[in-house]
Structure formats: structure tokens, C-alpha cells
Short mmCIF file of C-alpha atoms in Angstrom, two decimals:
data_model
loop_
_atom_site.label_atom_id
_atom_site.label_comp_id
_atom_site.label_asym_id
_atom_site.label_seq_id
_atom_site.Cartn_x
_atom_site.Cartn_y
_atom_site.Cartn_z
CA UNK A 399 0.00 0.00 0.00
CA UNK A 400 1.51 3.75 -0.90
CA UNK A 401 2.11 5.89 2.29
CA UNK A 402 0.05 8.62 1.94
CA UNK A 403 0.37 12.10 3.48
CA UNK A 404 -1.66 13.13 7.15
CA UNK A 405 -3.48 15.34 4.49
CA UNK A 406 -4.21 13.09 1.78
CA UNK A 407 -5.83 10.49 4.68
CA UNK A 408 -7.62 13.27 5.98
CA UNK A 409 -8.88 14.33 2.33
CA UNK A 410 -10.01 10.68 2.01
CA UNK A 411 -11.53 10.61 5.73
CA UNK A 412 -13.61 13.62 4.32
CA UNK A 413 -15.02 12.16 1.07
CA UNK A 414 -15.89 9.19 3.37
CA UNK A 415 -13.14 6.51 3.75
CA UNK A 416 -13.15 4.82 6.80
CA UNK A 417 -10.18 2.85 5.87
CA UNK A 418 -8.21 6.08 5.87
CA UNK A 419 -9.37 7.18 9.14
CA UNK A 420 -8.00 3.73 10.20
CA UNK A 421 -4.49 4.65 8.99
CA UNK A 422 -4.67 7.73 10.85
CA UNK A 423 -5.31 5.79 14.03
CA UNK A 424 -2.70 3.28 13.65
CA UNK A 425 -0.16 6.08 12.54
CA UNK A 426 -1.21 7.55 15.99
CA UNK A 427 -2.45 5.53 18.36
CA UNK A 428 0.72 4.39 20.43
CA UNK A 429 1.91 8.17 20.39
CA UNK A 430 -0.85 9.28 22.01
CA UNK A 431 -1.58 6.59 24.15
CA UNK A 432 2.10 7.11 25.61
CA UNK A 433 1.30 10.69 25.97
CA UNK A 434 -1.80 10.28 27.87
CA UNK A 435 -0.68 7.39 30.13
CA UNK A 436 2.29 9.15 31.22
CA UNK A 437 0.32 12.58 32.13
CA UNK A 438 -2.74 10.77 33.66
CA UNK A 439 -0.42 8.10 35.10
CA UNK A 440 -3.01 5.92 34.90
CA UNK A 441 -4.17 3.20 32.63
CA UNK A 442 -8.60 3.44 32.51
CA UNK A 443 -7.99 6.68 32.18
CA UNK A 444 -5.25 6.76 29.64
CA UNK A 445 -7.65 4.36 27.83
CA UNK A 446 -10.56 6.52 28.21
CA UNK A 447 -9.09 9.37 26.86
CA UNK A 448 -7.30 8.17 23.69
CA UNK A 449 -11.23 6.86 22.51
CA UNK A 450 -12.31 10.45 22.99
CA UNK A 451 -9.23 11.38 21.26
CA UNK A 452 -10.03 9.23 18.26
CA UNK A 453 -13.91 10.05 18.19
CA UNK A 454 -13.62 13.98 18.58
CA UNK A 455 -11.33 13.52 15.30
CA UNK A 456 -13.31 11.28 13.76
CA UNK A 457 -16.44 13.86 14.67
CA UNK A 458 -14.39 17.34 13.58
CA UNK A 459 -12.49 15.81 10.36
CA UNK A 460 -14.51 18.45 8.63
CA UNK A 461 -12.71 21.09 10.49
CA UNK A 462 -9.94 20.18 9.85
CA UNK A 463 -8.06 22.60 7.56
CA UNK A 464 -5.15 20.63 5.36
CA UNK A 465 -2.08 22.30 6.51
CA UNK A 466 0.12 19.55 6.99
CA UNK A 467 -0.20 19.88 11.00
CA UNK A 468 -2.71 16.78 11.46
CA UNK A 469 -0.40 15.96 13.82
CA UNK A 470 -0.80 18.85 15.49
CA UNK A 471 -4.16 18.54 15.55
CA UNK A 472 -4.75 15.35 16.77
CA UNK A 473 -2.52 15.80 19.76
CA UNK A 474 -4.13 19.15 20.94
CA UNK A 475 -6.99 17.13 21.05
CA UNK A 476 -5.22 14.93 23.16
CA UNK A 477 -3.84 17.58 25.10
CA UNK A 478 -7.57 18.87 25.84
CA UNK A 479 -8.63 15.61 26.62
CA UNK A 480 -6.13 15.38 29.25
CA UNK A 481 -6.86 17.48 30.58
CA UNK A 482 -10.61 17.28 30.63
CA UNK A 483 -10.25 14.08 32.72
CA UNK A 484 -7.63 15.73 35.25
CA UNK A 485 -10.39 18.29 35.61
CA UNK A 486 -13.73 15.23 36.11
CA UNK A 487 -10.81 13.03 38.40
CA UNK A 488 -10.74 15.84 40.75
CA UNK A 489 -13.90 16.64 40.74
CA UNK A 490 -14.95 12.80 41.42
CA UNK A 491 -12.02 12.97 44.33
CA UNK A 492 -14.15 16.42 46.12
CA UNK A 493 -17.28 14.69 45.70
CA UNK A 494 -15.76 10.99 47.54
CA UNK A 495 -14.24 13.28 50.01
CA UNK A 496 -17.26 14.89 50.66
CA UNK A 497 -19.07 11.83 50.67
CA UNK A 498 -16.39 9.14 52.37
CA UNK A 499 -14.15 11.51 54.01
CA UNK A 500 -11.62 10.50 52.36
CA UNK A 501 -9.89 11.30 48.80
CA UNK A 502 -8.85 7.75 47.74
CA UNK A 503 -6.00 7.36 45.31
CA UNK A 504 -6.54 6.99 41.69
CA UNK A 505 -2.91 7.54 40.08
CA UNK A 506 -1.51 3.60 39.57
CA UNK A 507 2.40 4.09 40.33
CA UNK A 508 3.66 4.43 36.71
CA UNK A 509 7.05 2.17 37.16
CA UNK A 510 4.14 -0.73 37.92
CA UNK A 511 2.28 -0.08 34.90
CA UNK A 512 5.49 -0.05 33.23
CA UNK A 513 6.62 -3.48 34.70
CA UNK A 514 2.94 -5.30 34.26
CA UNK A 515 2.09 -6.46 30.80
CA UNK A 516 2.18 -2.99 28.77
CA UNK A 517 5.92 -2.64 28.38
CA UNK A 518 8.67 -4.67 27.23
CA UNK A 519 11.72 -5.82 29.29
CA UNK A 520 14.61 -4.12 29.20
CA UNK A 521 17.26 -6.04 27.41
CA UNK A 522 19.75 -5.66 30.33
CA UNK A 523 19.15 -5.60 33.86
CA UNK A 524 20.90 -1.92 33.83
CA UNK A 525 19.06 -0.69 32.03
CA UNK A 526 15.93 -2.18 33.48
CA UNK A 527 17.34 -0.20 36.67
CA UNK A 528 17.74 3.26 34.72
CA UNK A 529 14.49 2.82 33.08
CA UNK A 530 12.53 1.87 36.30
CA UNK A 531 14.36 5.12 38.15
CA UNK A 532 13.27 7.43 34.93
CA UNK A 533 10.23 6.27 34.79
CA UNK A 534 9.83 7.55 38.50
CA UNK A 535 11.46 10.55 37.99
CA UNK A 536 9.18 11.51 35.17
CA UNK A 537 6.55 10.82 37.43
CA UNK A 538 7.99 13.77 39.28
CA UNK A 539 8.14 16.37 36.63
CA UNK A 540 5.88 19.25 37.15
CA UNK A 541 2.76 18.66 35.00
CA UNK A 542 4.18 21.57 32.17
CA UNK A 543 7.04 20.06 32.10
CA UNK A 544 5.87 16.47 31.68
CA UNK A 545 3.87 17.29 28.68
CA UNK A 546 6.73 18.87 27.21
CA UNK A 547 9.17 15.73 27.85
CA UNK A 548 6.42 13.11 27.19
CA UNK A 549 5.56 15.10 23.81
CA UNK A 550 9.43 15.00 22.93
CA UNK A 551 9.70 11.73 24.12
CA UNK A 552 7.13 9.56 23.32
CA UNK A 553 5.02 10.94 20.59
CA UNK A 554 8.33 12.65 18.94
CA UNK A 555 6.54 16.07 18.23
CA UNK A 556 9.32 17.96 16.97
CA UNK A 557 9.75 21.47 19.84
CA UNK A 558 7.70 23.82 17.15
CA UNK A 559 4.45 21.00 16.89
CA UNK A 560 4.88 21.12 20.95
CA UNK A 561 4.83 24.61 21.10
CA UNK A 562 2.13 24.90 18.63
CA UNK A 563 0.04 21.84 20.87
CA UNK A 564 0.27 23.49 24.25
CA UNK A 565 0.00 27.17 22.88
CA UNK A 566 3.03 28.53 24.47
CA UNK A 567 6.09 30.00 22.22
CA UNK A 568 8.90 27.86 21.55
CA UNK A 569 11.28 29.74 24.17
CA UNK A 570 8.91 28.27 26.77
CA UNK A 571 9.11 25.03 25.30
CA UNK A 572 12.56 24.80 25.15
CA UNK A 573 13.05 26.23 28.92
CA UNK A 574 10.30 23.61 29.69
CA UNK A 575 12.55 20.55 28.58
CA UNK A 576 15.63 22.60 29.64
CA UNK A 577 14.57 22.42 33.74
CA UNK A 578 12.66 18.80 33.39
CA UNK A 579 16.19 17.59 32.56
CA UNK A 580 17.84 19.12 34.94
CA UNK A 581 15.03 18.29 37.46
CA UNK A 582 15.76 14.63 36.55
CA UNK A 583 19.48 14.64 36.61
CA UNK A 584 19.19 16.34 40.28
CA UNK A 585 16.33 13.82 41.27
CA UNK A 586 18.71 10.59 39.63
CA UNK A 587 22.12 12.49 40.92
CA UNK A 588 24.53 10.12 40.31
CA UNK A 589 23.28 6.80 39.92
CA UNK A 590 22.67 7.67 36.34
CA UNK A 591 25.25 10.36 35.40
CA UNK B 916 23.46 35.68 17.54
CA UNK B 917 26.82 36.06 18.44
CA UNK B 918 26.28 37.20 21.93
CA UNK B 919 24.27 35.06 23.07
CA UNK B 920 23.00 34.74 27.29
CA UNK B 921 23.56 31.56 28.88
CA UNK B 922 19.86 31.66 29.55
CA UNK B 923 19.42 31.79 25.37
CA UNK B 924 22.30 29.20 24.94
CA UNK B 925 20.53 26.82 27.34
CA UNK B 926 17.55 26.56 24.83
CA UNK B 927 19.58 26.27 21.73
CA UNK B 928 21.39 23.58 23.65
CA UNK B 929 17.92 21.54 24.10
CA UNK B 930 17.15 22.42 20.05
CA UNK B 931 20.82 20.83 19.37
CA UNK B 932 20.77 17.69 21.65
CA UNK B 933 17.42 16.76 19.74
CA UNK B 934 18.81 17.10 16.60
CA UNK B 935 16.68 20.34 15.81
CA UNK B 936 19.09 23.15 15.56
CA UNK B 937 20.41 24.12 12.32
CA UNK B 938 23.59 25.08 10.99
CA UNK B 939 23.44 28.77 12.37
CA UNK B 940 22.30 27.46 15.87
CA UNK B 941 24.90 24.75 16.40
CA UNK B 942 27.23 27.50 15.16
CA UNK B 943 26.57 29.91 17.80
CA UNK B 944 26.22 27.40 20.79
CA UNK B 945 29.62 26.21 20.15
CA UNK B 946 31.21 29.79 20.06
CA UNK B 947 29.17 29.91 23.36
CA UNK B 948 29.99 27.08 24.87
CA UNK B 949 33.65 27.16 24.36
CA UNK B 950 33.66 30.23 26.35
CA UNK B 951 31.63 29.25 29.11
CA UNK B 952 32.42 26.05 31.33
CA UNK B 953 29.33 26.20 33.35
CA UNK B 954 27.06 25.92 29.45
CA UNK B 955 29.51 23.31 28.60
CA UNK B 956 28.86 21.43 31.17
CA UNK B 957 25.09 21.53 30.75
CA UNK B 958 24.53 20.75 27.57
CA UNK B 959 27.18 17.36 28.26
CA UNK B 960 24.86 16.96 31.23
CA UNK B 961 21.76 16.79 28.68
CA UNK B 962 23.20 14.63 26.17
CA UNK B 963 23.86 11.77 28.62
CA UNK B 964 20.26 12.36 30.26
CA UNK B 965 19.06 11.93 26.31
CA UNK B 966 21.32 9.02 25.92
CA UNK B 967 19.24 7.23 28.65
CA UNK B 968 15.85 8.19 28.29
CA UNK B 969 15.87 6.77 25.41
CA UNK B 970 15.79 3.55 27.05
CA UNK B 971 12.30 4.15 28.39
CA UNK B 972 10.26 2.02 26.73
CA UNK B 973 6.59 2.73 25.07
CA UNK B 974 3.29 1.43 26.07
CA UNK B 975 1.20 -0.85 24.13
CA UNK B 976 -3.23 -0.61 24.32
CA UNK B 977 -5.54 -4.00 23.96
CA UNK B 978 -6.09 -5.20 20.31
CA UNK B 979 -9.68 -5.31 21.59
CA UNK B 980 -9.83 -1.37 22.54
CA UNK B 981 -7.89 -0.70 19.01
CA UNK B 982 -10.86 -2.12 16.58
CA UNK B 983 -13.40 -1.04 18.92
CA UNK B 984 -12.23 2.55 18.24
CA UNK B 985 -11.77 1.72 14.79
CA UNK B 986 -15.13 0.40 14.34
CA UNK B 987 -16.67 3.63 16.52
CA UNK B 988 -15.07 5.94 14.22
CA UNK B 989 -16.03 4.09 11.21
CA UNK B 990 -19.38 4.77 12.27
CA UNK B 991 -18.80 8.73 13.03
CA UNK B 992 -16.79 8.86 9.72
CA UNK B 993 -19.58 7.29 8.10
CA UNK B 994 -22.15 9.34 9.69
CA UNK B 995 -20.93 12.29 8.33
CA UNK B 996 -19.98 11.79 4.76
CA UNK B 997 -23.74 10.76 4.14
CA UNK B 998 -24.70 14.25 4.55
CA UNK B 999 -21.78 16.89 3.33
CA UNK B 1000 -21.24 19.74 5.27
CA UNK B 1001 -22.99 22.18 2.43
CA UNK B 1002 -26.11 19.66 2.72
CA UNK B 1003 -26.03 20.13 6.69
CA UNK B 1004 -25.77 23.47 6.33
CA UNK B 1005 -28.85 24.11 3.85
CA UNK B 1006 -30.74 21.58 5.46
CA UNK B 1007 -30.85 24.02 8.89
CA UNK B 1008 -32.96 26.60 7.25
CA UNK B 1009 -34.56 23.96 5.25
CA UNK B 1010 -36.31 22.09 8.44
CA UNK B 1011 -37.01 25.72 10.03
CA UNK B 1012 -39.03 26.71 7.74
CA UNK B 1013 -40.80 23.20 6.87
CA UNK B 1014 -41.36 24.08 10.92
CA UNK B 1015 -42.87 27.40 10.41
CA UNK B 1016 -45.32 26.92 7.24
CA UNK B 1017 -46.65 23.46 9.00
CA UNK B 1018 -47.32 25.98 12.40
CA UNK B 1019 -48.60 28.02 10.36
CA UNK B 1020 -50.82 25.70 8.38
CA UNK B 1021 -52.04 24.22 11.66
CA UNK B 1022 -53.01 27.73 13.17
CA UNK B 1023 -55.15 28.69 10.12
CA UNK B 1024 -57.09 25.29 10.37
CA UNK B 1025 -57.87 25.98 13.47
CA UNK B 1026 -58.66 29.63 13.49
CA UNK B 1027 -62.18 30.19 14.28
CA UNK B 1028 -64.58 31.03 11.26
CA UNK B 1029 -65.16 34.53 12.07
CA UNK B 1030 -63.52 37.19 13.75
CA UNK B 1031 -65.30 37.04 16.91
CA UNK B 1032 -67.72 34.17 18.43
CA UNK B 1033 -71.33 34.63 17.88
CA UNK B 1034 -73.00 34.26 21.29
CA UNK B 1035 -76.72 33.46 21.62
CA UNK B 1036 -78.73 35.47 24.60
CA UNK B 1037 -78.59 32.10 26.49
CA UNK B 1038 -75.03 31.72 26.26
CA UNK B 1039 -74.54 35.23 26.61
CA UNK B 1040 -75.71 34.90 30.77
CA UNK B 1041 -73.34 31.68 30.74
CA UNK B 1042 -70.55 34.35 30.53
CA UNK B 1043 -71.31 36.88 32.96
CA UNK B 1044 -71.92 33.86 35.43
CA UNK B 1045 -68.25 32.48 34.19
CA UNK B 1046 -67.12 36.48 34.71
CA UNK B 1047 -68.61 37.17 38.06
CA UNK B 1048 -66.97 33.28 39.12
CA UNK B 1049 -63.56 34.58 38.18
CA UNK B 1050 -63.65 37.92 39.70
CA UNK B 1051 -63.95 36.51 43.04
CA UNK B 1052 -61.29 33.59 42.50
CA UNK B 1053 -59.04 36.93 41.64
CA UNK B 1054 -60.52 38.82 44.90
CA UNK B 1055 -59.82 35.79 46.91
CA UNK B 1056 -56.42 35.24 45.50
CA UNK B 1057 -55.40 38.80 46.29
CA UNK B 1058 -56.40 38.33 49.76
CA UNK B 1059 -54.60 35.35 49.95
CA UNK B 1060 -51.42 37.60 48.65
CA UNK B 1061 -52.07 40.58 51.22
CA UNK B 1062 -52.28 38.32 54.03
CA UNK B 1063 -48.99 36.78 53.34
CA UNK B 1064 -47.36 39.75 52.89
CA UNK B 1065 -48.92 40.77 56.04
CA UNK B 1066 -47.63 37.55 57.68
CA UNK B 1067 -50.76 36.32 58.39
CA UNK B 1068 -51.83 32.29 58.23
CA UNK B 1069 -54.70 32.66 55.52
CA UNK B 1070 -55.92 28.78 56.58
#
């Protein structure tokens, strides 16, 4: 099969292929899954969010203006859906503690969803060690920074598309991956560098 | 960009560690950096942290959640190419005013025939006993509405 363009699947989304919408998904899917299910560090949610993802596309395709940035797109959707169910999580955590008294954790510790079924080993057990401390550390990040490094990361938006998803200028970006690196060489000190 | 800050270096640093600076940017880092230990040290700093996060691995989702968002979206995609967005668009003033002639139809059907009732003598004291009932529902009600403003129980 050819490799079309994000614009020339969208163009064929529009005139009514599902197929193409499917090649969107699969061009997209793991990206933003990875993205959501390291900001919402956890995995219903993560879930949740990447259908909403897929069916507000599906739903606004006719918005969509072809400018090359479906990419773009899709993740601001993402982005908004993000954090749309940070918003209804702590709004369901006011209402338990109203009602139970108590907040009750939701976030699953991400190094566990990491180690369960979802990820891969490590080929080493080094670097099962560094990845298991990262994964923590990310878990760390302030939540700007963690969409900036999880954007970089593991969708690989290039810093312009992240600027451009988040609506901040690229400066901010930058300085954004700038202190979450340095946050995580402080928190990892020197069992990593 | 020859002079640059360290805080301005610092973000060109993150640009060139990513392999998103070009040539001019990479130029102007180094002329930074090899004047300024503390920059130098930073962006070596950054390239080992990028060295080793890329060893964090990626998550995978359920085949089953994948085609049942496939097959969802097959559905919306499919919903909306049956009716183009210039269809959906005409069909909005289309339906309103379908709406307003079939109101409209239904209101002159059931118009009375002429302008006012006729009313025969008999009918006519049917009325003023109908009139007389009502004015003292409204005289009661308004003493009902006095007395609570008063603060008084009416019952």
C-alpha cells in the first residue's frame, strides 16, 4: 500500500473513507496513548481518553483545515482531553471526600504499569534499573514540564508541533525541557550520570 | 546571535541535543559554549540524560480497545460523509421553515370562522356567570397575597 500524506488520509476521511481514518489511528495511536498514560499516570484513564481522542477527530475531520499539521491537531486534542479528565478526576475525588471523608488514590504508580504487561523488558538488567528510576522521575516532573518531555519523548513532536500543541512559544518550550532535565538529573544524581 | 545569554544558549542547547538546531544554531552554541564552562557542562549533562531516556520504553493498548475505536469511528466517519457539510448546512434553514409553514398551516385550520364568536342570549348569561366566578377567585387570590405579605396564616 503507498504511504500517503496526514493530508491526503484526511482528504479521504472527508469524502468518506473509513479505511483512511483507520491509517490515521494506527499512525497515531501508540503516540498518544504514551502521551496520555504518562500525564494521567493511569491506565482506565489513559484508555478513556485516547477513545475520545479518536472520536472527537473522527467527529471534527470536517474542520480540519489541510495544513500539513494533522499531527498537530490530533494531539491538541489529546492535550484537551487530558486534561478534561484531570479536571472530572478531581472533581470525582471532592465529591468521595465529601461523601467518604476520604480522597482515595486513583494515580496507579507508573514504574508498575510499566513493569505489568504494557511494556517490554529491558534487554539488560541496567538498564531495566535506569528505566525503572526514569520512569519515576518523570513521574515527578511538574505537569508543564511532563507534557513537554512526554511530547518530545514519546510521541516525537518535533519542539515547534509542541509549542504549537500546548499554545506557548517555543522559548517556553525549550526552557520547559531545559529544567525537566535538569530536574531529573538532580532527582537521579549520580546513579545515572 | 553572536552574543548570546547563557539563559538563550541553554535553549539552543535543548534544540541541538534533539537534533533540531540548524547550521546557524549549532554554530553559535559552540562559540558559546567554548567560552563558558558552566554551558559546557550543561549541555554534556543533557546529552547523557538523552542518551538514557531513550531507554524508556513505550506502552502498548488492547487489540480489543484498538478495533473497537476503529469500528466507533467508522461509524462517526460514516455518519458524516452521508450528509456533506454544504447539505447540513442548507438543510438548517430547510427544516425551520418546513417548521414554520406546517405551524402556520395548523393555526389557520384551526382559526375560528369569524372574527369574533357569535354568542346566543342564552349563552350570553353563561358568561357573565363564568365572569362574576372569576372575579372573586381573583378577589380571593389577592387576599390570599395581602395576608402573606402581612404575615398572616390565611388557613
Amino acid at each position: 500500500m503507498r504511504d500517503y500524506s496526514d493530508d491526503e488520509l484526511a482528504a479521504l476521511v472527508k469524502d468518506g473513507s473509513a479505511e483512511a481514518f483507520d491509517l490515521i489511528i494506527d499512525r497515531y495511536y501508540r503516540m498518544v496513548f504514551n502521551y496520555l498514560l504518562r500525564l494521567l499516570a493511569n491506565k482506565e484513564d489513559a484508555e478513556d481518553a485516547l477513545q475520545d481522542v479518536f472520536f472527537r477527530a473522527a467527529g471534527a475531520m470536517a474542520k480540519y483545515r489541510m495544513e500539513g499539521k494533522l499531527k498537530s491537531w490530533i494531539f491538541t486534542i489529546a492535550n484537551n482531553a487530558a486534561i478534561t479528565k484531570i479536571r472530572q478526576r478531581k472533581r470525582r475525588r471532592v465529591v468521595r471526600g465529601f461523601m467518604f471523608g476520604h480522597a482515595g488514590g486513583e494515580e496507579e504508580n507508573p514504574v508498575d504499569l510499566i513493569a505489568d504487561e504494557s511494556f517490554e523488558p529491558a534487554k539488560t538488567a541496567a538498564n531495566n534499573e535506569i528505566r525503572r528510576l526514569l520512569e519515576a522521575a518523570v513521574d515527578s516532573l511538574s505537569f508543564d514540564q511532563k507534557q513537554v518531555f512526554t511530547l518530545r519523548h514519546f510521541s516525537g513532536l518535533s519542539f515547534k508541533e509542541i509549542s504549537k500543541v500546548l499554545g506557548v512559544p517555543l522559548n517556553t518550550a525549550l526552557g520547559r525541557m531545559y529544567y525537566a532535565n535538569k530536574k531529573l538529573k538532580k532527582i537521579l544524581g549520580d546513579e545515572l550520570l | 546571535m553572536r552574543n548570546l545569554t547563557c539563559e538563550k544558549a541553554r535553549s539552543l542547547m535543548v534544540l541541538s541535543v534533539y537534533g533540531e538546531a540548524d547550521g546557524e544554531c549549532e554554530d553559535s552554541l559552540s562559540g558559546h559554549t567554548l567560552k563558558c564552562p558552566g554551558c559546557l557542562a550543561e549541555q554534556k549533562n543533557l546529552e547523557k540524560m538523552h542518551v538514557h531516556t531513550k531507554l524508556m520504553n513505550t506502552a502498548e493498548i488492547p487489540e480489543a480497545l484498538l478495533s473497537g475505536i476503529k469500528a466507533k469511528c467508522a461509524e462517526i466517519t460514516a455518519g458524516k460523509s452521508r450528509t456533506p457539510l454544504s447539505r447540513r448546512l442548507l438543510s438548517r434553514p430547510v427544516y425551520g421553515l418546513t417548521a414554520a409553514a406546517v405551524a402556520l398551516f395548523v393555526l389557520v385550520m384551526l382559526r375560528p370562522a369569524g372574527r369574533m364568536m357569535e354568542i346566543s342570549p342564552a349563552g350570553y348569561e353563561d358568561y357573565r356567570l363564568i365572569d362574576a366566578e372569576l372575579v372573586k377567585a381573583e378577589n380571593l387570590l389577592e387576599t390570599i397575597h395581602l395576608d402573606m405579605f402581612a404575615g398572616l396564616d390565611f388557613f
